[in-house]
Amino acid sequence: MVEYTIVALAALSMVLLIISVFAKDELKPLEEQIDQLTVSLAQETYQIKKRLQVIEEELLIPERRRPASPRRGGALSPTDRRILLLHKQGFPLEDIAAQTGLTVSEVERAVRRLQR
């Protein structure tokens, strides 16, 4: 009796082994999708970092490409450059004042002076 049980279990284990070898792996498509998403996310992150680096460089050195106008009395201060850059980008005077730590009236005067 015990011999029949052992033979039956061995046969069952062989059948299950054969089924597992030929069975379709259902997780493989999911793993491939995850790999594709990971690669695309890494590419997008790289592109965003490059764009951010370009934007940061533009914000830090906005006037390097153009020589300072002689009417303005030489090079602009960093605050003046920031005010001018933010104003050209269309920020309201209140936002510019908040970012530069100046009052709205000081920003208005600076914008008028810089646009001459």
PDB file of C-alpha atoms in Angstrom:
ATOM      1  CA  MET A   1       0.000   0.000   0.000  1.00  0.00           C
ATOM      2  CA  VAL A   2       2.768   2.424   0.897  1.00  0.00           C
ATOM      3  CA  GLU A   3       4.546   1.550  -2.338  1.00  0.00           C
ATOM      4  CA  TYR A   4       1.477   2.503  -4.367  1.00  0.00           C
ATOM      5  CA  THR A   5       1.249   5.823  -2.546  1.00  0.00           C
ATOM      6  CA  ILE A   6       4.913   6.616  -3.211  1.00  0.00           C
ATOM      7  CA  VAL A   7       4.565   5.658  -6.895  1.00  0.00           C
ATOM      8  CA  ALA A   8       1.385   7.768  -7.190  1.00  0.00           C
ATOM      9  CA  LEU A   9       3.090  10.774  -5.579  1.00  0.00           C
ATOM     10  CA  ALA A  10       6.136  10.373  -7.828  1.00  0.00           C
ATOM     11  CA  ALA A  11       3.910  10.204 -10.909  1.00  0.00           C
ATOM     12  CA  LEU A  12       1.957  13.239  -9.759  1.00  0.00           C
ATOM     13  CA  SER A  13       5.178  15.168  -9.156  1.00  0.00           C
ATOM     14  CA  MET A  14       6.415  14.278 -12.672  1.00  0.00           C
ATOM     15  CA  VAL A  15       3.136  15.436 -14.220  1.00  0.00           C
ATOM     16  CA  LEU A  16       3.252  18.710 -12.275  1.00  0.00           C
ATOM     17  CA  LEU A  17       6.899  19.221 -13.275  1.00  0.00           C
ATOM     18  CA  ILE A  18       6.053  18.746 -16.962  1.00  0.00           C
ATOM     19  CA  ILE A  19       3.081  21.105 -16.692  1.00  0.00           C
ATOM     20  CA  SER A  20       5.221  23.776 -15.012  1.00  0.00           C
ATOM     21  CA  VAL A  21       7.829  23.567 -17.790  1.00  0.00           C
ATOM     22  CA  PHE A  22       5.287  24.005 -20.583  1.00  0.00           C
ATOM     23  CA  ALA A  23       2.904  26.375 -18.800  1.00  0.00           C
ATOM     24  CA  LYS A  24       2.784  29.960 -20.004  1.00  0.00           C
ATOM     25  CA  ASP A  25       4.421  32.451 -17.675  1.00  0.00           C
ATOM     26  CA  GLU A  26       1.689  35.018 -16.939  1.00  0.00           C
ATOM     27  CA  LEU A  27       4.034  37.426 -15.175  1.00  0.00           C
ATOM     28  CA  LYS A  28       6.422  37.824 -18.101  1.00  0.00           C
ATOM     29  CA  PRO A  29       4.277  40.409 -19.981  1.00  0.00           C
ATOM     30  CA  LEU A  30       3.895  42.395 -16.773  1.00  0.00           C
ATOM     31  CA  GLU A  31       7.644  42.318 -16.167  1.00  0.00           C
ATOM     32  CA  GLU A  32       8.264  43.542 -19.718  1.00  0.00           C
ATOM     33  CA  GLN A  33       5.800  46.407 -19.262  1.00  0.00           C
ATOM     34  CA  ILE A  34       7.471  47.404 -16.010  1.00  0.00           C
ATOM     35  CA  ASP A  35      10.879  47.345 -17.714  1.00  0.00           C
ATOM     36  CA  GLN A  36       9.582  49.543 -20.550  1.00  0.00           C
ATOM     37  CA  LEU A  37       8.033  51.986 -18.094  1.00  0.00           C
ATOM     38  CA  THR A  38      11.258  52.138 -16.109  1.00  0.00           C
ATOM     39  CA  VAL A  39      13.296  52.918 -19.215  1.00  0.00           C
ATOM     40  CA  SER A  40      10.865  55.583 -20.433  1.00  0.00           C
ATOM     41  CA  LEU A  41      10.761  57.152 -16.967  1.00  0.00           C
ATOM     42  CA  ALA A  42      14.554  57.286 -16.853  1.00  0.00           C
ATOM     43  CA  GLN A  43      14.644  58.931 -20.295  1.00  0.00           C
ATOM     44  CA  GLU A  44      12.026  61.516 -19.337  1.00  0.00           C
ATOM     45  CA  THR A  45      13.825  62.272 -16.085  1.00  0.00           C
ATOM     46  CA  TYR A  46      17.073  62.813 -17.974  1.00  0.00           C
ATOM     47  CA  GLN A  47      15.378  65.162 -20.452  1.00  0.00           C
ATOM     48  CA  ILE A  48      13.744  67.144 -17.649  1.00  0.00           C
ATOM     49  CA  LYS A  49      17.077  67.484 -15.836  1.00  0.00           C
ATOM     50  CA  LYS A  50      18.743  68.778 -19.004  1.00  0.00           C
ATOM     51  CA  ARG A  51      15.950  71.312 -19.575  1.00  0.00           C
ATOM     52  CA  LEU A  52      16.115  72.415 -15.952  1.00  0.00           C
ATOM     53  CA  GLN A  53      19.872  72.885 -16.237  1.00  0.00           C
ATOM     54  CA  VAL A  54      19.391  75.099 -19.306  1.00  0.00           C
ATOM     55  CA  ILE A  55      16.717  77.159 -17.538  1.00  0.00           C
ATOM     56  CA  GLU A  56      18.903  77.563 -14.446  1.00  0.00           C
ATOM     57  CA  GLU A  57      21.790  78.766 -16.602  1.00  0.00           C
ATOM     58  CA  GLU A  58      19.502  81.289 -18.302  1.00  0.00           C
ATOM     59  CA  LEU A  59      18.271  82.571 -14.950  1.00  0.00           C
ATOM     60  CA  LEU A  60      21.752  82.879 -13.482  1.00  0.00           C
ATOM     61  CA  ILE A  61      23.336  84.606 -16.486  1.00  0.00           C
ATOM     62  CA  PRO A  62      20.554  86.329 -18.471  1.00  0.00           C
ATOM     63  CA  GLU A  63      22.609  89.319 -19.638  1.00  0.00           C
ATOM     64  CA  ARG A  64      25.876  87.600 -20.555  1.00  0.00           C
ATOM     65  CA  ARG A  65      25.067  87.414 -24.274  1.00  0.00           C
ATOM     66  CA  ARG A  66      24.281  91.128 -24.568  1.00  0.00           C
ATOM     67  CA  PRO A  67      26.707  93.837 -23.552  1.00  0.00           C
ATOM     68  CA  ALA A  68      25.364  96.275 -21.004  1.00  0.00           C
ATOM     69  CA  SER A  69      23.834  99.381 -22.465  1.00  0.00           C
ATOM     70  CA  PRO A  70      25.910 102.523 -21.910  1.00  0.00           C
ATOM     71  CA  ARG A  71      22.714 104.396 -21.014  1.00  0.00           C
ATOM     72  CA  ARG A  72      22.333 102.249 -17.939  1.00  0.00           C
ATOM     73  CA  GLY A  73      25.701 103.174 -16.590  1.00  0.00           C
ATOM     74  CA  GLY A  74      27.462  99.835 -17.057  1.00  0.00           C
ATOM     75  CA  ALA A  75      26.625  96.342 -15.882  1.00  0.00           C
ATOM     76  CA  LEU A  76      23.387  95.612 -14.083  1.00  0.00           C
ATOM     77  CA  SER A  77      23.291  94.429 -10.517  1.00  0.00           C
ATOM     78  CA  PRO A  78      22.032  90.885  -9.893  1.00  0.00           C
ATOM     79  CA  THR A  79      18.792  92.294  -8.462  1.00  0.00           C
ATOM     80  CA  ASP A  80      18.244  94.511 -11.494  1.00  0.00           C
ATOM     81  CA  ARG A  81      18.895  91.570 -13.819  1.00  0.00           C
ATOM     82  CA  ARG A  82      16.431  89.424 -11.890  1.00  0.00           C
ATOM     83  CA  ILE A  83      13.773  92.158 -11.925  1.00  0.00           C
ATOM     84  CA  LEU A  84      14.215  92.689 -15.653  1.00  0.00           C
ATOM     85  CA  LEU A  85      14.137  88.969 -16.407  1.00  0.00           C
ATOM     86  CA  LEU A  86      11.010  88.345 -14.336  1.00  0.00           C
ATOM     87  CA  HIS A  87       9.298  91.378 -15.870  1.00  0.00           C
ATOM     88  CA  LYS A  88      10.107  90.159 -19.393  1.00  0.00           C
ATOM     89  CA  GLN A  89       8.680  86.754 -18.499  1.00  0.00           C
ATOM     90  CA  GLY A  90       5.395  88.445 -17.587  1.00  0.00           C
ATOM     91  CA  PHE A  91       5.394  88.134 -13.812  1.00  0.00           C
ATOM     92  CA  PRO A  92       3.220  90.672 -11.988  1.00  0.00           C
ATOM     93  CA  LEU A  93       5.030  93.378 -10.018  1.00  0.00           C
ATOM     94  CA  GLU A  94       3.746  91.922  -6.746  1.00  0.00           C
ATOM     95  CA  ASP A  95       5.370  88.553  -7.484  1.00  0.00           C
ATOM     96  CA  ILE A  96       8.624  90.218  -8.508  1.00  0.00           C
ATOM     97  CA  ALA A  97       8.604  92.214  -5.280  1.00  0.00           C
ATOM     98  CA  ALA A  98       8.028  89.059  -3.232  1.00  0.00           C
ATOM     99  CA  GLN A  99      10.875  87.223  -4.977  1.00  0.00           C
ATOM    100  CA  THR A 100      13.371  90.060  -4.714  1.00  0.00           C
ATOM    101  CA  GLY A 101      12.457  91.305  -1.248  1.00  0.00           C
ATOM    102  CA  LEU A 102      11.636  94.795  -2.499  1.00  0.00           C
ATOM    103  CA  THR A 103       8.440  96.786  -2.271  1.00  0.00           C
ATOM    104  CA  VAL A 104       6.096  97.048  -5.243  1.00  0.00           C
ATOM    105  CA  SER A 105       6.926 100.716  -5.714  1.00  0.00           C
ATOM    106  CA  GLU A 106      10.673  99.959  -5.737  1.00  0.00           C
ATOM    107  CA  VAL A 107      10.085  97.291  -8.374  1.00  0.00           C
ATOM    108  CA  GLU A 108       8.000  99.737 -10.457  1.00  0.00           C
ATOM    109  CA  ARG A 109      10.791 102.320 -10.340  1.00  0.00           C
ATOM    110  CA  ALA A 110      13.407  99.718 -11.211  1.00  0.00           C
ATOM    111  CA  VAL A 111      11.377  98.475 -14.178  1.00  0.00           C
ATOM    112  CA  ARG A 112      10.897 102.013 -15.497  1.00  0.00           C
ATOM    113  CA  ARG A 113      14.595 102.760 -15.032  1.00  0.00           C
ATOM    114  CA  LEU A 114      15.706  99.529 -16.693  1.00  0.00           C
ATOM    115  CA  GLN A 115      13.413  99.862 -19.693  1.00  0.00           C
ATOM    116  CA  ARG A 116      14.722 103.286 -20.672  1.00  0.00           C
TER     117      ARG A 116
END
